[in-house]
Amino acid sequence: MSTENATEMPPRRLLWTLLVAAVLLAADQLTKWWAVDALTDHAPIPVIGDFIRFRLLYNPGAAFSLGANSTWIFAILAGVAVVALLWISRKVRSAAWAISLGLLLGGATTHLGDRLFREPGFARGHVVDFIDYNGWFVGNVADIALFFGAVSLFVLSFRGVPLEGVKETGEE
């Protein structure tokens, strides 16, 4: 019989969520650092022909540069998302949910960091984008993680996988 209380110590799955988020944050910021260093004042670099290219952009808006004049709103929304994801992650017992929420948390956190600390100023910063998808849109590593995190949450919800996971034998 387990008497473990969720408030006594963070569940192991929360640590997985935080680890995924931290790895993503580091990977995203390192690739953005590389992009700024290698792509500033350079022509686009073909990766897979013209279908995938590296091309540096600074995005003041959301996806597809929507809301470019509302950067501060995106900073607030990213901050709210980070807090909400941390709050939800405390209840996670499912490994799949932990990883999915970690992808979302890492993406939201790194975008929040860009909004807060990049030019042109605090809460008005532009997100560094550098992966050009055939001219349809330009994104970054965090955008890829946000996409896969959102898709996986949809799939988990559709399949009825509970956030709390499956109870282990012997638990009531």
GROMACS .gro file of C-alpha atoms in nm:
model
  172
    1MET     CA    1   0.000   0.000   0.000
    2SER     CA    2   0.144   0.335  -0.101
    3THR     CA    3   0.109   0.635   0.127
    4GLU     CA    4   0.306   0.865  -0.102
    5ASN     CA    5   0.164   1.216  -0.105
    6ALA     CA    6   0.209   1.422  -0.422
    7THR     CA    7   0.306   1.725  -0.211
    8GLU     CA    8   0.593   1.547  -0.034
    9MET     CA    9   0.824   1.542  -0.334
   10PRO     CA   10   0.791   1.611  -0.705
   11PRO     CA   11   0.678   1.306  -0.898
   12ARG     CA   12   0.938   1.148  -1.123
   13ARG     CA   13   0.733   1.242  -1.430
   14LEU     CA   14   0.758   1.611  -1.339
   15LEU     CA   15   1.134   1.571  -1.347
   16TRP     CA   16   1.104   1.418  -1.696
   17THR     CA   17   0.896   1.716  -1.808
   18LEU     CA   18   1.154   1.958  -1.669
   19LEU     CA   19   1.442   1.762  -1.825
   20VAL     CA   20   1.280   1.760  -2.170
   21ALA     CA   21   1.208   2.132  -2.137
   22ALA     CA   22   1.566   2.209  -2.028
   23VAL     CA   23   1.722   2.008  -2.313
   24LEU     CA   24   1.492   2.178  -2.563
   25LEU     CA   25   1.569   2.521  -2.419
   26ALA     CA   26   1.942   2.460  -2.452
   27ALA     CA   27   1.914   2.314  -2.804
   28ASP     CA   28   1.694   2.600  -2.923
   29GLN     CA   29   1.911   2.876  -2.780
   30LEU     CA   30   2.233   2.714  -2.908
   31THR     CA   31   2.092   2.682  -3.260
   32LYS     CA   32   1.969   3.042  -3.248
   33TRP     CA   33   2.314   3.154  -3.136
   34TRP     CA   34   2.461   2.960  -3.431
   35ALA     CA   35   2.206   3.110  -3.672
   36VAL     CA   36   2.277   3.467  -3.565
   37ASP     CA   37   2.651   3.406  -3.589
   38ALA     CA   38   2.653   3.214  -3.918
   39LEU     CA   39   2.361   3.364  -4.110
   40THR     CA   40   2.375   3.738  -4.039
   41ASP     CA   41   2.432   3.922  -4.368
   42HIS     CA   42   2.452   3.596  -4.563
   43ALA     CA   43   2.241   3.449  -4.840
   44PRO     CA   44   2.015   3.157  -4.748
   45ILE     CA   45   2.195   2.823  -4.717
   46PRO     CA   46   2.021   2.532  -4.894
   47VAL     CA   47   1.984   2.225  -4.673
   48ILE     CA   48   1.746   2.017  -4.886
   49GLY     CA   49   1.753   2.216  -5.208
   50ASP     CA   50   1.523   2.515  -5.180
   51PHE     CA   51   1.271   2.310  -4.985
   52ILE     CA   52   1.456   2.354  -4.652
   53ARG     CA   53   1.699   2.643  -4.620
   54PHE     CA   54   1.867   2.828  -4.337
   55ARG     CA   55   1.768   3.194  -4.355
   56LEU     CA   56   1.786   3.435  -4.061
   57LEU     CA   57   1.475   3.632  -3.963
   58TYR     CA   58   1.373   3.817  -3.649
   59ASN     CA   59   1.003   3.763  -3.586
   60PRO     CA   60   0.819   4.021  -3.375
   61GLY     CA   61   0.487   3.837  -3.407
   62ALA     CA   62   0.345   3.490  -3.369
   63ALA     CA   63   0.339   3.218  -3.634
   64PHE     CA   64   0.361   3.360  -3.985
   65SER     CA   65   0.452   3.698  -3.824
   66LEU     CA   66   0.090   3.758  -3.724
   67GLY     CA   67   0.049   4.033  -3.466
   68ALA     CA   68   0.388   4.191  -3.532
   69ASN     CA   69   0.282   4.507  -3.348
   70SER     CA   70   0.173   4.313  -3.038
   71THR     CA   71   0.501   4.158  -2.925
   72TRP     CA   72   0.437   4.246  -2.560
   73ILE     CA   73   0.110   4.049  -2.571
   74PHE     CA   74   0.300   3.742  -2.690
   75ALA     CA   75   0.544   3.786  -2.401
   76ILE     CA   76   0.251   3.782  -2.157
   77LEU     CA   77   0.089   3.483  -2.327
   78ALA     CA   78   0.418   3.290  -2.323
   79GLY     CA   79   0.457   3.369  -1.951
   80VAL     CA   80   0.104   3.248  -1.878
   81ALA     CA   81   0.169   2.933  -2.083
   82VAL     CA   82   0.488   2.857  -1.888
   83VAL     CA   83   0.309   2.895  -1.554
   84ALA     CA   84   0.009   2.688  -1.669
   85LEU     CA   85   0.230   2.410  -1.806
   86LEU     CA   86   0.429   2.396  -1.482
   87TRP     CA   87   0.103   2.381  -1.284
   88ILE     CA   88  -0.040   2.100  -1.499
   89SER     CA   89   0.290   1.911  -1.500
   90ARG     CA   90   0.272   1.866  -1.122
   91LYS     CA   91  -0.013   1.617  -1.171
   92VAL     CA   92   0.144   1.412  -1.449
   93ARG     CA   93   0.199   1.042  -1.388
   94SER     CA   94   0.207   0.937  -1.755
   95ALA     CA   95   0.545   0.933  -1.931
   96ALA     CA   96   0.384   1.027  -2.264
   97TRP     CA   97   0.213   1.328  -2.110
   98ALA     CA   98   0.534   1.427  -1.930
   99ILE     CA   99   0.730   1.431  -2.255
  100SER     CA  100   0.456   1.613  -2.445
  101LEU     CA  101   0.423   1.879  -2.177
  102GLY     CA  102   0.804   1.906  -2.165
  103LEU     CA  103   0.810   1.987  -2.538
  104LEU     CA  104   0.546   2.256  -2.489
  105LEU     CA  105   0.712   2.393  -2.175
  106GLY     CA  106   1.054   2.411  -2.341
  107GLY     CA  107   0.913   2.583  -2.649
  108ALA     CA  108   0.712   2.834  -2.449
  109THR     CA  109   1.005   2.906  -2.217
  110THR     CA  110   1.255   2.970  -2.495
  111HIS     CA  111   1.009   3.194  -2.680
  112LEU     CA  112   0.944   3.382  -2.356
  113GLY     CA  113   1.319   3.429  -2.315
  114ASP     CA  114   1.344   3.570  -2.667
  115ARG     CA  115   1.054   3.808  -2.601
  116LEU     CA  116   1.204   3.929  -2.274
  117PHE     CA  117   1.574   3.954  -2.355
  118ARG     CA  118   1.630   4.003  -2.728
  119GLU     CA  119   1.629   4.325  -2.925
  120PRO     CA  120   1.457   4.566  -2.952
  121GLY     CA  121   1.396   4.552  -2.575
  122PHE     CA  122   1.237   4.394  -2.270
  123ALA     CA  123   0.899   4.229  -2.346
  124ARG     CA  124   0.933   4.347  -2.708
  125GLY     CA  125   1.205   4.109  -2.820
  126HIS     CA  126   1.191   3.933  -3.153
  127VAL     CA  127   1.214   3.556  -3.185
  128VAL     CA  128   1.507   3.428  -3.393
  129ASP     CA  129   1.379   3.213  -3.681
  130PHE     CA  130   1.610   3.046  -3.929
  131ILE     CA  131   1.460   2.724  -4.072
  132ASP     CA  132   1.286   2.821  -4.396
  133TYR     CA  133   1.030   2.566  -4.513
  134ASN     CA  134   1.008   2.629  -4.889
  135GLY     CA  135   0.907   2.991  -4.829
  136TRP     CA  136   0.586   2.885  -4.652
  137PHE     CA  137   0.716   2.991  -4.312
  138VAL     CA  138   1.040   3.029  -4.119
  139GLY     CA  139   1.076   2.875  -3.774
  140ASN     CA  140   1.322   2.739  -3.521
  141VAL     CA  141   1.384   2.433  -3.303
  142ALA     CA  142   1.128   2.548  -3.043
  143ASP     CA  143   0.860   2.570  -3.312
  144ILE     CA  144   0.928   2.209  -3.411
  145ALA     CA  145   0.895   2.102  -3.046
  146LEU     CA  146   0.575   2.305  -3.000
  147PHE     CA  147   0.425   2.139  -3.308
  148PHE     CA  148   0.512   1.787  -3.195
  149GLY     CA  149   0.406   1.861  -2.837
  150ALA     CA  150   0.066   1.986  -2.954
  151VAL     CA  151   0.015   1.693  -3.191
  152SER     CA  152   0.109   1.444  -2.921
  153LEU     CA  153  -0.133   1.606  -2.672
  154PHE     CA  154  -0.408   1.576  -2.931
  155VAL     CA  155  -0.326   1.208  -2.989
  156LEU     CA  156  -0.305   1.134  -2.615
  157SER     CA  157  -0.639   1.304  -2.558
  158PHE     CA  158  -0.800   1.132  -2.857
  159ARG     CA  159  -0.676   0.792  -2.735
  160GLY     CA  160  -0.805   0.863  -2.383
  161VAL     CA  161  -0.466   0.842  -2.212
  162PRO     CA  162  -0.517   1.000  -1.869
  163LEU     CA  163  -0.285   1.276  -1.749
  164GLU     CA  164  -0.241   1.089  -1.424
  165GLY     CA  165  -0.142   0.770  -1.603
  166VAL     CA  166  -0.235   0.419  -1.503
  167LYS     CA  167  -0.235   0.330  -1.135
  168GLU     CA  168   0.032   0.082  -1.034
  169THR     CA  169  -0.062  -0.247  -0.876
  170GLY     CA  170  -0.133  -0.210  -0.506
  171GLU     CA  171  -0.239   0.155  -0.520
  172GLU     CA  172  -0.591   0.256  -0.435
   0.00000   0.00000   0.00000
